[in-house]
Coordinates of C-alpha atoms (C1' of nucleotides) in Angstrom, one line a residue:
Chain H
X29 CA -23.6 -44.7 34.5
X30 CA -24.5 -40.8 35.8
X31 CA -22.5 -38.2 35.6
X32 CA -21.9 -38.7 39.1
X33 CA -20.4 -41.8 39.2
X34 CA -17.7 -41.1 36.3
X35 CA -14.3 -41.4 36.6
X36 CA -12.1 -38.7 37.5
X37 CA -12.3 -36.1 34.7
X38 CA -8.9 -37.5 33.3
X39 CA -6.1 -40.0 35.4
X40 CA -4.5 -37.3 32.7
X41 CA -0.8 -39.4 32.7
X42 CA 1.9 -38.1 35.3
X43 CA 4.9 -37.3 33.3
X44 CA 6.8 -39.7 34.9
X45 CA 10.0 -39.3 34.4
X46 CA 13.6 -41.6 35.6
X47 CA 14.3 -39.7 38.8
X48 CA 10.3 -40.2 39.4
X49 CA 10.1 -44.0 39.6
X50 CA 13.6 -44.6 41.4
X51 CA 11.9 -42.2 44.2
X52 CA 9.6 -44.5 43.9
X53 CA 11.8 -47.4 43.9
X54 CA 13.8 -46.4 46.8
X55 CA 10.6 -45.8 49.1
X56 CA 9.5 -48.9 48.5
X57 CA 12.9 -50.4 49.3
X58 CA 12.9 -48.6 51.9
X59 CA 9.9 -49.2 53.8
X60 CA 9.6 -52.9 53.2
X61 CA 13.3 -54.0 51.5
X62 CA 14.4 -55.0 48.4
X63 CA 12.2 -57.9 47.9
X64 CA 8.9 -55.3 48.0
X65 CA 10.2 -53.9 44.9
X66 CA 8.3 -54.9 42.1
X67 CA 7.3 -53.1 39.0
X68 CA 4.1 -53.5 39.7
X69 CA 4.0 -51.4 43.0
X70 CA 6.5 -48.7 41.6
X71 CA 3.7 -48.4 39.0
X72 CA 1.2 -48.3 40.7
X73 CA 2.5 -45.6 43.2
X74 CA 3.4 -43.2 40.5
X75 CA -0.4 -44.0 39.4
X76 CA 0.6 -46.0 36.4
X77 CA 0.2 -49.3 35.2
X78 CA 3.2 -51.5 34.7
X79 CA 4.3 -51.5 31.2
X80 CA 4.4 -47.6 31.5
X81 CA 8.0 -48.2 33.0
X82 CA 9.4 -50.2 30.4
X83 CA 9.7 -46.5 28.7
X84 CA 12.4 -45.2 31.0
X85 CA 13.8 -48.5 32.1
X86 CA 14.9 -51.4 30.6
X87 CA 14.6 -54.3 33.0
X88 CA 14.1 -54.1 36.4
X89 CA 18.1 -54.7 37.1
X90 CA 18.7 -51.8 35.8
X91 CA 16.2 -49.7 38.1
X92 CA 18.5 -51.4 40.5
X93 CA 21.0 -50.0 39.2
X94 CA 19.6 -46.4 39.3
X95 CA 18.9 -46.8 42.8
X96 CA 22.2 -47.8 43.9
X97 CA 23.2 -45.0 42.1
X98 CA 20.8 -42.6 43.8
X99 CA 22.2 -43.5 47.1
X100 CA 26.2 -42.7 46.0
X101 CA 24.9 -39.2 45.4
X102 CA 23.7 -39.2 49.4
X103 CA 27.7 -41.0 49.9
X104 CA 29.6 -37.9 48.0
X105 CA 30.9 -35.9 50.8
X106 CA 30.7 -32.6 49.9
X107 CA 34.0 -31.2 50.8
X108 CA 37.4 -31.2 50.0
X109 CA 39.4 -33.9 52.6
X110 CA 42.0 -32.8 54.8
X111 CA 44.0 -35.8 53.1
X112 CA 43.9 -39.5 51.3
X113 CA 43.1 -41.0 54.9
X114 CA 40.4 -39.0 55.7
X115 CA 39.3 -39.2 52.7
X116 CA 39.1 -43.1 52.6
X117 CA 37.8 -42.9 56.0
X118 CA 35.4 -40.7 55.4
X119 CA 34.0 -42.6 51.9
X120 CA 34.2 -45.5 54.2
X121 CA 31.6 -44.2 57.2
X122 CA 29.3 -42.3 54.4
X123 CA 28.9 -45.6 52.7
X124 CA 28.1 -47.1 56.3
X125 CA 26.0 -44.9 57.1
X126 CA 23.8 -44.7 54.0
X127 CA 23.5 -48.2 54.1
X128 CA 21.9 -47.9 57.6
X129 CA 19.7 -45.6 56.3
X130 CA 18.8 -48.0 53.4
X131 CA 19.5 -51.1 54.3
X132 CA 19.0 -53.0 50.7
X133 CA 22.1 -51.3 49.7
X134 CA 23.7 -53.8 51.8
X135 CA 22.2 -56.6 49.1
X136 CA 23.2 -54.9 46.0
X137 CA 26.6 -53.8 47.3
X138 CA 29.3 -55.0 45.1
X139 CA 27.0 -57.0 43.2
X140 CA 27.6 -55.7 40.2
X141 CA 30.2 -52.7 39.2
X142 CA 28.9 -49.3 40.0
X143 CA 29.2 -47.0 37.1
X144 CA 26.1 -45.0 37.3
X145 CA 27.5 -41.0 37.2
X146 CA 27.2 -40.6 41.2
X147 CA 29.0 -43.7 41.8
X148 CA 31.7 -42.2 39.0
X149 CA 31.7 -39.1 40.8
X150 CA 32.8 -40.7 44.1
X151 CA 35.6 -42.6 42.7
X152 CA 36.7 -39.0 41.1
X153 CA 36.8 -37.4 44.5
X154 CA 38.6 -40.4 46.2
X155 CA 41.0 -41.1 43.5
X156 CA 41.8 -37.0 43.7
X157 CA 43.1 -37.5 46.9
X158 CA 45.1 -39.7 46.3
X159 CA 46.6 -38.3 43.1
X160 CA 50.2 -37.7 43.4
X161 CA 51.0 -40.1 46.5
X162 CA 52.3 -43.0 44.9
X163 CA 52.2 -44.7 41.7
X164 CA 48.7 -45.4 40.1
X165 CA 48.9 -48.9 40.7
X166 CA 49.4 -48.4 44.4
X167 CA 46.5 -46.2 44.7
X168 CA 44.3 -48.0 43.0
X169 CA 44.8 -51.4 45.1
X170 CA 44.6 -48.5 47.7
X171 CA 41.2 -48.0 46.7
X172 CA 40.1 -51.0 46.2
X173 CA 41.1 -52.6 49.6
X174 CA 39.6 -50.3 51.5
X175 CA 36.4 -50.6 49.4
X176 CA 37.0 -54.4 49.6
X177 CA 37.1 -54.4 53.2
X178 CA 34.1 -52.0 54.2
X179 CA 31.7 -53.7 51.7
X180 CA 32.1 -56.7 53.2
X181 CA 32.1 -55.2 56.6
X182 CA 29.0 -53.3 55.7
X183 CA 27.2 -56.7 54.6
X184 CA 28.2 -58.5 57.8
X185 CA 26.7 -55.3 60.0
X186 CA 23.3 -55.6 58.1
X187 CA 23.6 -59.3 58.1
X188 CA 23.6 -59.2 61.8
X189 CA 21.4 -56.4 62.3
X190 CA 18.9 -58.4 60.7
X191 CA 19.3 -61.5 62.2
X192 CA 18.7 -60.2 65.4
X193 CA 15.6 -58.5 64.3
X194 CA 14.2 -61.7 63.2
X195 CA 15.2 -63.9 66.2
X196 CA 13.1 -61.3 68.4
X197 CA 15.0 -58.3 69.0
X198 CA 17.4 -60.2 72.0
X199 CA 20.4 -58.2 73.2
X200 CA 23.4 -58.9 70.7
X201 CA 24.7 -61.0 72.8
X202 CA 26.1 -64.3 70.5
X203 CA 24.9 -67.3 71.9
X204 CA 20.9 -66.6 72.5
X205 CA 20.8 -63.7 69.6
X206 CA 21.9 -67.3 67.5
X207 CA 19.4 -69.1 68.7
X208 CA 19.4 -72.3 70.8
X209 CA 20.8 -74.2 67.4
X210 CA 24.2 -72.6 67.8
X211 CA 24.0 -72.7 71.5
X212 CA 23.9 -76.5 71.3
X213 CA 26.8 -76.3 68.6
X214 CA 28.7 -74.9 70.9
X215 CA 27.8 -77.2 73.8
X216 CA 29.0 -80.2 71.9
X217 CA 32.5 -79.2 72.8
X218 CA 33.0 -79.7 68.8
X219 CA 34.6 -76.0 68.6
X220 CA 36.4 -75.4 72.0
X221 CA 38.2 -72.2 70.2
X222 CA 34.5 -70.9 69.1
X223 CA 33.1 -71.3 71.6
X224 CA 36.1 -69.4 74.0
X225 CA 35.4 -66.7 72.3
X226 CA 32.1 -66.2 72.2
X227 CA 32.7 -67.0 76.0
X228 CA 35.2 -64.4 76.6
X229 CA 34.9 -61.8 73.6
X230 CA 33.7 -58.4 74.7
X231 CA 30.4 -56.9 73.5
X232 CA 31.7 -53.7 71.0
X233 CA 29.0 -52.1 68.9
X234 CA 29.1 -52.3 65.2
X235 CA 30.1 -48.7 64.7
X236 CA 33.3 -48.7 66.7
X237 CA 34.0 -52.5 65.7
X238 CA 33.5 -51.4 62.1
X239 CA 35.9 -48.1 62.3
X240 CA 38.8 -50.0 64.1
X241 CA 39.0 -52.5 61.3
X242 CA 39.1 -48.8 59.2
X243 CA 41.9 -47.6 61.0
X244 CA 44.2 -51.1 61.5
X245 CA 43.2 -50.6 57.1
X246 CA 44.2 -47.3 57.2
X247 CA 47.4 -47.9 59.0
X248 CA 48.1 -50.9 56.3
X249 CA 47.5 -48.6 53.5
X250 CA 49.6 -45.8 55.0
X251 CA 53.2 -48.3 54.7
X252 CA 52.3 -49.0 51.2
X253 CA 51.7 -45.3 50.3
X254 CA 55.2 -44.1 52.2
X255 CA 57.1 -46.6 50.6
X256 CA 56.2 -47.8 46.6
X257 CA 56.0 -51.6 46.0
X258 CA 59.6 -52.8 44.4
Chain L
X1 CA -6.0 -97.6 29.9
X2 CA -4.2 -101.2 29.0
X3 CA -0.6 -103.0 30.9
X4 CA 1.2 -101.1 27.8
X5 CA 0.2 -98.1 28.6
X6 CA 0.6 -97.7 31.8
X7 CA 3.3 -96.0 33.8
X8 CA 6.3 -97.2 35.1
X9 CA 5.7 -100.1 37.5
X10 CA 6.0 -97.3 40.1
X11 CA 7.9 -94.1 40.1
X12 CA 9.0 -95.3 43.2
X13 CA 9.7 -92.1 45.0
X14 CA 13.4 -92.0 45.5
X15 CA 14.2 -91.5 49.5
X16 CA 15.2 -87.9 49.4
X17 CA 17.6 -86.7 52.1
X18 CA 18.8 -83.1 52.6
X19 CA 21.8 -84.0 51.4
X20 CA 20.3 -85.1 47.9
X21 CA 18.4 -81.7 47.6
X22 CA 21.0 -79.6 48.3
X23 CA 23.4 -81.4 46.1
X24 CA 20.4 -80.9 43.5
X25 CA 20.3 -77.3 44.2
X26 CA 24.2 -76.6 43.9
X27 CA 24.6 -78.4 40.6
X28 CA 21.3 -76.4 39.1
X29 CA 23.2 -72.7 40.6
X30 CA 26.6 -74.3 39.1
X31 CA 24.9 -74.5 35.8
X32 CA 22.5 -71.5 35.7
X33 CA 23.5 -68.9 38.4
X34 CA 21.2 -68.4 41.6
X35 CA 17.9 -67.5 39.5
X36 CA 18.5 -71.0 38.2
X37 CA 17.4 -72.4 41.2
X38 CA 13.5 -73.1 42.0
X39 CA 12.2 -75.6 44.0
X40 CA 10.4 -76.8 41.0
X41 CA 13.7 -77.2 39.0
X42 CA 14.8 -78.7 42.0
X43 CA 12.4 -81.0 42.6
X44 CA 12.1 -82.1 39.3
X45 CA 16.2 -83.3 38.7
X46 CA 15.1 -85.8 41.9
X47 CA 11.9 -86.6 40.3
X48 CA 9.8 -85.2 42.9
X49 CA 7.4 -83.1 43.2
X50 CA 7.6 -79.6 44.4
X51 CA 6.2 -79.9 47.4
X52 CA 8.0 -82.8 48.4
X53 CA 10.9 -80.6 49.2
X54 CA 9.0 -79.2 52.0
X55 CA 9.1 -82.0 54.5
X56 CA 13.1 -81.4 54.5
X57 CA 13.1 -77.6 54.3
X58 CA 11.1 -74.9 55.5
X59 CA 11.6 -72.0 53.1
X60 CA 13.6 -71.4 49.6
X61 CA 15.9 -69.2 52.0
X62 CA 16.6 -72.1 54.0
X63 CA 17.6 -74.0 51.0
X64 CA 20.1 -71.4 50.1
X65 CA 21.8 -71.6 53.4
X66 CA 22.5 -75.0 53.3
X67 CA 23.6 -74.8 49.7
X68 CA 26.3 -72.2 51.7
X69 CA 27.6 -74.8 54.3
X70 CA 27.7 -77.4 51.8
X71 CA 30.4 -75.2 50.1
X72 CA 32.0 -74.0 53.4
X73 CA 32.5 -78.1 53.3
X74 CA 35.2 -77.3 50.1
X75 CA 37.2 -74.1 51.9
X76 CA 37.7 -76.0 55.2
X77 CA 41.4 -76.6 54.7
X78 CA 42.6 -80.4 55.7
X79 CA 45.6 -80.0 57.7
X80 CA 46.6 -78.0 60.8
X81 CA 47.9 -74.5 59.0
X82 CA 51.8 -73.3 59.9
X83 CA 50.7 -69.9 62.0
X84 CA 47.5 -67.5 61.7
X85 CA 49.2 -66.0 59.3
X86 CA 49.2 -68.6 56.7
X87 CA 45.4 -69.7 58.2
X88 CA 43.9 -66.5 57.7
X89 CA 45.5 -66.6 53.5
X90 CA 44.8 -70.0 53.4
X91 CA 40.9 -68.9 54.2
X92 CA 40.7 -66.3 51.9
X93 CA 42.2 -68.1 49.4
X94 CA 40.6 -71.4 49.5
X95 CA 37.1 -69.1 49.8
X96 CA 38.2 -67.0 46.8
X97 CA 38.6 -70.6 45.2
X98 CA 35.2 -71.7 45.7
X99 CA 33.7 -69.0 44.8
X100 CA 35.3 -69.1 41.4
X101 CA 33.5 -72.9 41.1
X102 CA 30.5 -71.7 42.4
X103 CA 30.2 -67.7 41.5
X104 CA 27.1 -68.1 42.8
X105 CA 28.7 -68.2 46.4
X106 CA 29.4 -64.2 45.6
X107 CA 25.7 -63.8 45.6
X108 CA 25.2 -64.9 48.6
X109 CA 28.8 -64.1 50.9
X110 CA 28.3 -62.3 53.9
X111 CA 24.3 -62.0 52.7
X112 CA 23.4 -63.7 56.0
X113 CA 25.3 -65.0 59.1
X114 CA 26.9 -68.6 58.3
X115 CA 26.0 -70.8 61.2
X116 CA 25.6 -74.0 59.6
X117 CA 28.0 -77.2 60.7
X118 CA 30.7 -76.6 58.6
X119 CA 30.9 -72.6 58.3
X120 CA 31.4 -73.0 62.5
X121 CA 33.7 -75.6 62.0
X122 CA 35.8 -73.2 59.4
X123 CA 35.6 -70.8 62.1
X124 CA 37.0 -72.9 65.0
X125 CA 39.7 -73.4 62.7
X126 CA 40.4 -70.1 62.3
X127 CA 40.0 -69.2 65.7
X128 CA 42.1 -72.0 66.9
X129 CA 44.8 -70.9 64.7
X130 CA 44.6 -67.6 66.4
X131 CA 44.2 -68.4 70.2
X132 CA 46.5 -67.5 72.3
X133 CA 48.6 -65.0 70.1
X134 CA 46.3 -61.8 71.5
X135 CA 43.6 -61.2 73.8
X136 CA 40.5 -62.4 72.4
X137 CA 38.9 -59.4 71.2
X138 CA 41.9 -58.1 68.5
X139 CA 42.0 -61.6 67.8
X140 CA 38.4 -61.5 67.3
X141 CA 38.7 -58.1 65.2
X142 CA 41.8 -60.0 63.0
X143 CA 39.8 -62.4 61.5
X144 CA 36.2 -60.2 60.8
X145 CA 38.8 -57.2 59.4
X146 CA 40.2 -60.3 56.7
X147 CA 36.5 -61.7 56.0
X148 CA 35.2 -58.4 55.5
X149 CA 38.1 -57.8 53.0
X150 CA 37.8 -61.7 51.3
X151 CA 33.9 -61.1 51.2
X152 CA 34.4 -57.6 49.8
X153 CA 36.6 -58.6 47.2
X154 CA 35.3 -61.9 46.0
X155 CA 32.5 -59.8 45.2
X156 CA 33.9 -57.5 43.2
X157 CA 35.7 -59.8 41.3
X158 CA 32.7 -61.9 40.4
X159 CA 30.9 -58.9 39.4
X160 CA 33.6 -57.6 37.2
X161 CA 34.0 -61.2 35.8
X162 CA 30.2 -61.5 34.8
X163 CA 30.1 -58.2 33.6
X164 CA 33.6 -58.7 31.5
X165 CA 31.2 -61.8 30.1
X166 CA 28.5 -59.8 29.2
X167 CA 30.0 -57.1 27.4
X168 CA 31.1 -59.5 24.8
X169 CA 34.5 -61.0 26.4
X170 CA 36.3 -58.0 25.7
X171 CA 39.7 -58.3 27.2
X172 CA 39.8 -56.6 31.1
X173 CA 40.5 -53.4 29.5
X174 CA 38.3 -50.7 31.6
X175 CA 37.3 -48.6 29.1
X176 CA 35.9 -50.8 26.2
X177 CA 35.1 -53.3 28.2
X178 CA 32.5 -51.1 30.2
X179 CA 31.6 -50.3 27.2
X180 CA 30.9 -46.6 25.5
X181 CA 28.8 -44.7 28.0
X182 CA 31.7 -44.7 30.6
X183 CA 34.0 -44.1 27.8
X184 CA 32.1 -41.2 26.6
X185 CA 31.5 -39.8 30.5
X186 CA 35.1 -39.9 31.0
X187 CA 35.8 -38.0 27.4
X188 CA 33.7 -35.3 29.4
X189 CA 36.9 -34.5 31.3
X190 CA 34.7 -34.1 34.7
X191 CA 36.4 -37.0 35.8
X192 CA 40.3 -36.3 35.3
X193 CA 41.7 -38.6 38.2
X194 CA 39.0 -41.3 37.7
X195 CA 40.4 -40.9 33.6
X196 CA 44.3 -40.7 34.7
X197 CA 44.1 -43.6 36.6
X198 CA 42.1 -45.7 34.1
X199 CA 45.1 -44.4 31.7
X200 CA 47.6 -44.8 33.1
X201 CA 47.0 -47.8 35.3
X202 CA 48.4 -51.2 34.5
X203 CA 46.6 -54.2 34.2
X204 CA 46.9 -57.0 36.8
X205 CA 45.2 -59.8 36.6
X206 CA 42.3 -60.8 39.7
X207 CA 44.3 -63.7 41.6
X208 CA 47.2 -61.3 42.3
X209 CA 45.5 -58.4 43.1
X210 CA 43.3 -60.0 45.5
X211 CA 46.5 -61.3 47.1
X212 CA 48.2 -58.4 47.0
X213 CA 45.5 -56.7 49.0
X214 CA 45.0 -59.3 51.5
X215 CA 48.7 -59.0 52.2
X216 CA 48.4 -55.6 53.4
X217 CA 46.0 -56.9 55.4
X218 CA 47.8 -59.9 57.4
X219 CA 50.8 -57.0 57.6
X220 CA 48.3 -54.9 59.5
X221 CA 47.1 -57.7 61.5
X222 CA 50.2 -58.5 62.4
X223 CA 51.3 -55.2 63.7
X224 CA 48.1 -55.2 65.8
X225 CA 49.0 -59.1 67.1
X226 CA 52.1 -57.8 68.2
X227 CA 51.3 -55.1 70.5
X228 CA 47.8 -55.5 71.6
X229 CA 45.3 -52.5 71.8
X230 CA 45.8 -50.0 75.0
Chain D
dC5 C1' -12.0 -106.4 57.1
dT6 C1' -12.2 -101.9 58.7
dC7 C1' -10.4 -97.8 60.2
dA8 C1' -7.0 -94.4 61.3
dT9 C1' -2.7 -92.2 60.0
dG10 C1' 0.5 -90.0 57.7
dT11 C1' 2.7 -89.0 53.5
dC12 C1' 2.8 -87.7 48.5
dG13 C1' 1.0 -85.4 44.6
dA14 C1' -2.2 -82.4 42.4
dT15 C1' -4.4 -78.3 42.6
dA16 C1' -4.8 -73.6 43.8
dC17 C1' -3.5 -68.8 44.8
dA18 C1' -1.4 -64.6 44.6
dC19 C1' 2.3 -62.6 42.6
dT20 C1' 6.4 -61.9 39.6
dG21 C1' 8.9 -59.8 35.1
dT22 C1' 8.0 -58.9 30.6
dA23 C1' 5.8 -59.6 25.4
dT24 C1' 2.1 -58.6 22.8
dT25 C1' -2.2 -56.7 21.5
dT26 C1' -5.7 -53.3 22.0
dG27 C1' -7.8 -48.9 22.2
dC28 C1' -7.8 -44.1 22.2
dG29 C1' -6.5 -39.1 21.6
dC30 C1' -4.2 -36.0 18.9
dA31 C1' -1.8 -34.2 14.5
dA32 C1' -1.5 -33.7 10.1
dT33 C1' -3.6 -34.1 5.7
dA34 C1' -7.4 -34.0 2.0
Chain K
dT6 C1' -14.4 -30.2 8.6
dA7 C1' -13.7 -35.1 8.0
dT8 C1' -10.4 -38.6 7.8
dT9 C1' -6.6 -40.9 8.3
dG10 C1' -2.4 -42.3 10.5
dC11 C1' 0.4 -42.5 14.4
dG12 C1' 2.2 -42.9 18.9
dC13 C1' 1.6 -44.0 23.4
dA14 C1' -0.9 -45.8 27.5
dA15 C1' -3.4 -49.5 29.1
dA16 C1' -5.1 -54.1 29.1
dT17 C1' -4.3 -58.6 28.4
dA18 C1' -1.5 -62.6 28.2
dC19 C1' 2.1 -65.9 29.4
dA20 C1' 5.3 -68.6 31.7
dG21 C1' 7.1 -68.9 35.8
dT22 C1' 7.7 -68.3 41.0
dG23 C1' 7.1 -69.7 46.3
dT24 C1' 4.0 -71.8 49.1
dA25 C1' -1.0 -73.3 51.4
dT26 C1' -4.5 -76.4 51.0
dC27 C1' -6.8 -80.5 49.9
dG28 C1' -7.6 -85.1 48.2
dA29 C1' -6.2 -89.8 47.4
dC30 C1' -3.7 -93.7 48.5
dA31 C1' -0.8 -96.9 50.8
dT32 C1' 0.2 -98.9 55.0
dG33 C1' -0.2 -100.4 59.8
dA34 C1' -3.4 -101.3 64.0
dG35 C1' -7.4 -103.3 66.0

DNA sequence: CTCATGTCGATACACTGTATTTGCGCAATA
DNA sequence: TATTGCGCAAATACAGTGTATCGACATGAG
């Protein structure tokens, strides 16, 4: 070996720090989903091989964990609601909407509790609006309803989005979108209610379909909040 | 090699059905959670080997989507329900149910669309219960507004379940039960509602707050039922 | 009896998360 | 200055994964 042919001078280590690998982490997830994450490739873009991680993480659950995390500080709104619903509503369509941006959130999602500082910091601001309306216990299963329902909601939207990305991008229209298997399903005349609907239901896009749950929610919450449980 | 010595007369290989592999895969994810599950594993319980399994499925996804409808096989209720009211509980319920036999159902709820035999065949109950109380479209909203909520909230409640477990069984109590770092971040005081309502809020054990919820729900639904959208 | 067929099992590959061992540069000491 | 120890980065190792490929064998047809 010549002079010429050495190594870089020094790979001299990148610091490497937390926030560094989940921007790495969240990149990856981002460009190929969850499943491209592996500690290998998060390594290796941060120019590092893969035991160097084990320093700042744990396990790899817990870089999961960070990222979800990450993403709650993108959910924070930033400021003050005009009142409880807005507030809900508006946690509601930030989560949404970050999960569009990212879809793998959609996996992790209520997978596992969020307590990660962000995700603390968004329950503070939520649970501030509500402070003073009704009893704790209301507000909390206020809370937690509402982040019941647009979770799942959430999951469903992605689920969907995906499904029709896989069977080659067709209109969302049910029974082709599905796939000729569900098509025949329905043909049996085995699910004469089903298959009404999908007959006679009206195309509505995800966002408004996903916001009028929100509000019928909303309005539920609303009677509970005016009038404290017995 | 001598007659002693010699294998079994003939391993025989068992006939192997779909339904036998996915009865195979459920009782390993009963036992040992979704990661318990690998075609080897599976393979192995029916004395196969691995790639046996791939002349009845395509992909390890698929598998998991079966292992899905064979559950949707426990929630579908047996008789004809009172109203939609008591249909759309009875779902969330019975769902809730399973899920709590097989937590690993939470993993996968709402992951990816359910169009297997007997997920349809819960939904053409559903439906049918529904039909004719509403145009199709709020009907259509009423029951994806209570499965994103049921979805939502089974979640959770599997993830605070496992996480309860691994924090060494310490009783549902937020605080030591999430142990000391979100102890010690709500000591910092930059969390005062997030702190008063850990406080001050009473315990209530999973079942009825899951019910509780979805009963704000069917009241909501049912104010939308009776006077259908403008 | 020979040959084709189709199915089952073994092998192989690329990859995973993580434990353990190795090597190297720097700091402090003699 | 020479040496020793130490801490950290890297390499290697291991047990496992999903799945593609290939080889053997058993069975049915001519």
């Amino acid at each position: 070996m010549t002079v010429w042919d050495r190594p870089e001078p020094s790979p001299r280590p990148a610091p490497l720090d937390r926030e560094r690998i989940v921007a790495a982490a969240v990149a990856l997830a981002d460009e190929g989903g969850l499943e491209a994450v592996s500690l290998r490739k998060v390594a290796a873009r941060l120019g590092a091989g893969p035991m160097r991680l084990y320093g700042y993480i744990a396990t790899k659950e817990e870089l999961f964990d960070l990222m979800v995390d990450e993403v709650y500080a993108e959910i924070l709104p930033e400021g003050r609601p005009g009142d409880w619903r807005e507030a809900l509503r508006v946690l509601a369509e930030r989560t949404r909407l970050a999960a569009l941006r990212h879809e793998w959130l959609a996996d992790l999602l209520g997978g596992r509790p969020a307590l990660g500082p962000n995700a603390l910091a968004v329950s503070e601001a939520t649970l501030a609006a509500l402070d003073g309306l009704a009893d704790v216990d209301t507000a909390m299963r206020a809370v937690e309803t509402v982040g019941a329902y647009y979770i799942g909601a959430i999951r469903r939207e992605i689920a969907n989005l995906r499904a029709e990305r896989a069977t080659g991008l067709s209109e969302s229209d049910w029974q082709r979108a599905r796939g000729p298997h569900v098509t025949g399903m329905l043909a049996t005349g085995r699910f004469p209610a089903l298959a009404k609907f999908v007959h006679e239901g009206t195309e509505v896009d995800a966002g408004t379909s996903f916001a009028t749950g929100l509000e019928w929610i909303l309005d539920a919450v609303a009677a509970k909040l005016a009038r404290p449980p017995a």
